[in-house]
């Protein structure tokens, strides 16, 4: 009798679990108190802003790895641990660095990529330096001069978001270097100068083709405040004399944190959805009026990291048809380096990664919405909207497309490979004072967060992830998206 009773209870439990809806499974695992616990730890002063390469960054990584372990998530199959080592180096400003154009020494200049060279040559002007500009041009071992950004947006922010694409195009064409003309006022240029003419972190030279190629190209920005230089050089390409020295560097050890939950469907488990968020922040810096110099990064990106942890806990308990990779990235603040390394060194074949949901945040100013940057750019948009609605939120797309947000977070490294990759963010409608009050500021503390809103937001995020990983159809780019062609190439569509 006792045996039959136990069997009945076991069957009833199994049937209840099967009958539970995705929403019920989300409600069972996502709790406000657990969200608070993770965020308060990651944004604690103890971690000193989680800057890449610091001991505190490593403490954060260990916390995340052991949280995944506690949930029963499987480790990285390549290492047997919850880490993917990411070799980096800290590079000092290039010396010497001399640049003259038409005999005039350029004072307002920065080096993005260094290549040891001493060269005097006639440059080639190539418009914005995009793919169509290289058509029919022989630029092998030449210096190309390009305008900043592209036809849609030529400000410094757009130029920054396009720098990797322009570098890759120039490398492919065999150019020796790029000089990019940046339309920026003096205040903006001062910010650029402080950041680029300072010690920076980059991926170390390895056998990776992507990383190794970086040091075969000189990439320089010069200020062109009102676009006058571009107009002059467009009429007649100038003489350029450039002298670049080598670099001084030291190795930095950091790591991505990785875990896997295997799917339940015999076929679909070979498809992976990757959930990403960067766990690094900017460390310490200038003190605010209260004397606080620790940039804790609660919004950016302890919130994003905790969404991925919530997703991992849920799928570890209630797996779906597809497999899931939980990828907590290092060095986003240093230039999206952790995600760049991962897509060049994936733990499963890239063509098996069918979707990426990135989670990154600067802040929020509307607690009625979840902002999905790239919402309408993939065929999963309806699932994001339905999941948000289930928890009384509205999923909205990019509120500021002119800012190029899609191409400014870790998702873009997946997108460039062809993997559909929107970014799930806290609700914001504009870059207003409320956002700027916290973005990369000491004020970005856990105590300033609305955890009732976060509970809704996290629930909607996890439900979105469940719906996408359990869907019978595989989501893809919407027709005409600029990354659609890469997606078709990757997946042989």
Coordinates of N, CA and C in Angstrom, one line a residue, residues 115-194:
X115 N 50.6 50.1 -35.3 CA 51.4 49.2 -36.1 C 52.7 50.0 -36.3
X116 N 53.8 49.4 -36.0 CA 55.1 50.1 -36.1 C 55.4 50.4 -37.6
X117 N 55.5 51.7 -37.8 CA 55.8 52.2 -39.2 C 56.4 53.5 -39.3
X118 N 57.1 53.8 -40.4 CA 57.5 55.1 -40.7 C 57.3 55.3 -42.2
X119 N 56.3 56.1 -42.6 CA 55.8 56.1 -43.9 C 55.5 57.5 -44.4
X120 N 55.9 57.8 -45.7 CA 55.5 59.0 -46.3 C 54.9 58.6 -47.6
X121 N 53.6 59.0 -47.8 CA 52.9 58.5 -49.0 C 51.7 59.4 -49.3
X122 N 51.2 59.3 -50.5 CA 49.9 59.9 -50.8 C 48.8 59.0 -50.4
X123 N 47.9 59.6 -49.6 CA 46.8 58.8 -49.0 C 45.7 58.6 -50.1
X124 N 44.8 57.7 -49.8 CA 43.6 57.4 -50.6 C 42.4 57.8 -49.8
X125 N 41.6 58.7 -50.3 CA 40.3 59.1 -49.6 C 39.2 58.1 -50.0
X126 N 38.6 57.5 -49.0 CA 37.6 56.5 -49.3 C 36.2 56.7 -48.6
X127 N 35.7 57.9 -48.8 CA 34.4 58.2 -48.3 C 34.3 57.9 -46.8
X128 N 33.3 57.1 -46.4 CA 33.1 56.7 -45.0 C 33.9 55.4 -44.7
X129 N 34.6 54.8 -45.7 CA 35.4 53.6 -45.4 C 34.5 52.4 -45.1
X130 N 33.3 52.4 -45.7 CA 32.4 51.2 -45.6 C 32.7 50.3 -46.8
X131 N 32.0 49.2 -46.9 CA 32.3 48.1 -47.9 C 32.2 48.7 -49.3
X132 N 31.1 49.5 -49.6 CA 30.9 49.9 -50.9 C 32.0 50.9 -51.4
X133 N 32.7 51.6 -50.4 CA 33.7 52.5 -50.7 C 35.0 51.8 -51.2
X134 N 35.2 50.6 -50.9 CA 36.4 49.8 -51.3 C 36.3 49.3 -52.7
X135 N 35.1 49.3 -53.2 CA 34.9 48.6 -54.5 C 35.8 49.3 -55.6
X136 N 36.5 48.4 -56.3 CA 37.4 48.9 -57.4 C 38.6 49.7 -56.9
X137 N 38.9 49.7 -55.6 CA 40.1 50.4 -55.1 C 41.2 49.5 -54.7
X138 N 42.4 49.8 -55.0 CA 43.6 49.1 -54.6 C 44.3 49.9 -53.5
X139 N 44.1 49.4 -52.3 CA 44.6 50.1 -51.1 C 45.7 49.4 -50.4
X140 N 46.2 48.3 -51.0 CA 47.2 47.4 -50.4 C 48.4 48.2 -49.9
X141 N 48.7 48.2 -48.6 CA 49.8 48.9 -48.0 C 49.8 50.4 -48.2
X142 N 48.5 50.9 -48.3 CA 48.3 52.3 -48.4 C 47.7 52.8 -47.2
X143 N 47.7 54.1 -47.0 CA 47.0 54.8 -45.9 C 45.7 55.3 -46.5
X144 N 44.5 54.9 -45.9 CA 43.3 55.4 -46.4 C 42.7 56.5 -45.4
X145 N 42.1 57.5 -45.9 CA 41.5 58.5 -45.1 C 40.0 58.4 -45.3
X146 N 39.3 58.3 -44.2 CA 37.8 58.2 -44.2 C 37.1 59.2 -43.3
X147 N 35.9 59.4 -43.6 CA 35.1 60.3 -42.7 C 34.5 59.4 -41.6
X148 N 34.3 60.1 -40.5 CA 33.8 59.4 -39.3 C 32.3 58.9 -39.4
X149 N 32.0 57.8 -38.8 CA 30.6 57.3 -38.8 C 30.2 56.8 -40.2
X150 N 29.0 57.0 -40.6 CA 28.5 56.6 -41.9 C 27.5 57.7 -42.4
X151 N 26.8 57.4 -43.5 CA 25.9 58.4 -44.1 C 24.8 58.7 -43.2
X152 N 24.4 57.8 -42.3 CA 23.2 58.1 -41.4 C 23.6 58.9 -40.2
X153 N 24.8 58.6 -39.7 CA 25.2 59.3 -38.5 C 26.7 59.5 -38.5
X154 N 27.2 60.7 -38.4 CA 28.7 60.9 -38.5 C 29.3 61.5 -37.2
X155 N 28.6 61.3 -36.0 CA 29.1 61.8 -34.8 C 30.2 60.9 -34.2
X156 N 30.8 61.3 -33.2 CA 31.9 60.5 -32.6 C 31.4 59.1 -32.0
X157 N 30.2 59.1 -31.5 CA 29.6 57.9 -30.9 C 29.4 56.9 -32.0
X158 N 28.9 57.3 -33.2 CA 28.7 56.4 -34.3 C 30.0 55.9 -34.8
X159 N 31.0 56.8 -34.9 CA 32.3 56.4 -35.4 C 32.9 55.3 -34.4
X160 N 32.7 55.4 -33.1 CA 33.1 54.5 -32.2 C 32.5 53.1 -32.4
X161 N 31.2 53.1 -32.6 CA 30.4 51.9 -32.8 C 30.8 51.2 -34.1
X162 N 31.3 51.9 -35.1 CA 31.6 51.3 -36.4 C 33.1 51.0 -36.5
X163 N 33.9 51.2 -35.5 CA 35.3 51.1 -35.6 C 35.8 49.7 -36.0
X164 N 35.2 48.7 -35.3 CA 35.6 47.3 -35.6 C 35.3 46.9 -37.0
X165 N 34.1 47.3 -37.5 CA 33.7 47.0 -38.9 C 34.7 47.7 -39.9
X166 N 35.0 48.9 -39.6 CA 35.9 49.6 -40.5 C 37.3 49.0 -40.5
X167 N 37.8 48.6 -39.3 CA 39.1 48.0 -39.2 C 39.1 46.7 -40.0
X168 N 38.0 45.9 -39.9 CA 38.0 44.6 -40.6 C 38.0 44.8 -42.1
X169 N 37.3 45.8 -42.6 CA 37.3 46.1 -44.0 C 38.6 46.5 -44.5
X170 N 39.3 47.3 -43.7 CA 40.6 47.8 -44.1 C 41.6 46.7 -44.1
X171 N 41.6 45.8 -43.1 CA 42.4 44.6 -43.0 C 42.2 43.7 -44.2
X172 N 41.0 43.5 -44.5 CA 40.6 42.6 -45.7 C 41.2 43.1 -47.0
X173 N 41.2 44.5 -47.1 CA 41.7 45.1 -48.3 C 43.2 45.2 -48.3
X174 N 43.8 44.9 -47.2 CA 45.3 45.0 -47.2 C 45.9 46.4 -46.9
X175 N 45.1 47.3 -46.4 CA 45.6 48.7 -46.1 C 46.6 48.6 -45.0
X176 N 47.5 49.6 -45.0 CA 48.5 49.7 -44.0 C 47.9 50.5 -42.8
X177 N 47.0 51.4 -43.0 CA 46.4 52.1 -41.9 C 45.2 52.9 -42.3
X178 N 44.4 53.4 -41.3 CA 43.2 54.2 -41.5 C 43.5 55.5 -40.7
X179 N 43.1 56.6 -41.4 CA 43.0 57.9 -40.7 C 41.6 58.3 -40.8
X180 N 40.9 58.3 -39.6 CA 39.4 58.7 -39.6 C 39.2 60.1 -39.1
X181 N 38.5 60.8 -39.8 CA 38.2 62.2 -39.5 C 37.0 62.3 -38.6
X182 N 37.1 62.8 -37.4 CA 36.0 62.7 -36.4 C 35.4 64.1 -36.2
X183 N 34.2 64.3 -36.6 CA 33.5 65.5 -36.3 C 33.1 65.6 -34.8
X184 N 33.8 66.3 -34.1 CA 33.6 66.4 -32.6 C 34.0 67.8 -32.1
X185 N 33.2 68.4 -31.3 CA 33.5 69.7 -30.7 C 34.7 69.5 -29.7
X186 N 35.2 70.5 -29.1 CA 36.4 70.5 -28.3 C 36.1 69.7 -27.0
X187 N 34.9 69.8 -26.4 CA 34.6 69.1 -25.2 C 34.5 67.5 -25.5
X188 N 33.9 67.2 -26.6 CA 33.9 65.7 -26.9 C 35.3 65.2 -27.2
X189 N 36.1 66.0 -28.0 CA 37.4 65.6 -28.3 C 38.3 65.4 -27.0
X190 N 38.1 66.3 -26.1 CA 38.8 66.2 -24.8 C 38.5 64.9 -24.1
X191 N 37.3 64.4 -24.2 CA 36.9 63.1 -23.6 C 37.6 62.0 -24.4
X192 N 37.6 62.1 -25.7 CA 38.2 61.1 -26.6 C 39.7 61.0 -26.3
X193 N 40.3 62.2 -26.2 CA 41.8 62.2 -25.9 C 42.1 61.6 -24.6
X194 N 41.3 61.8 -23.5 CA 41.6 61.3 -22.2 C 41.5 59.8 -22.2

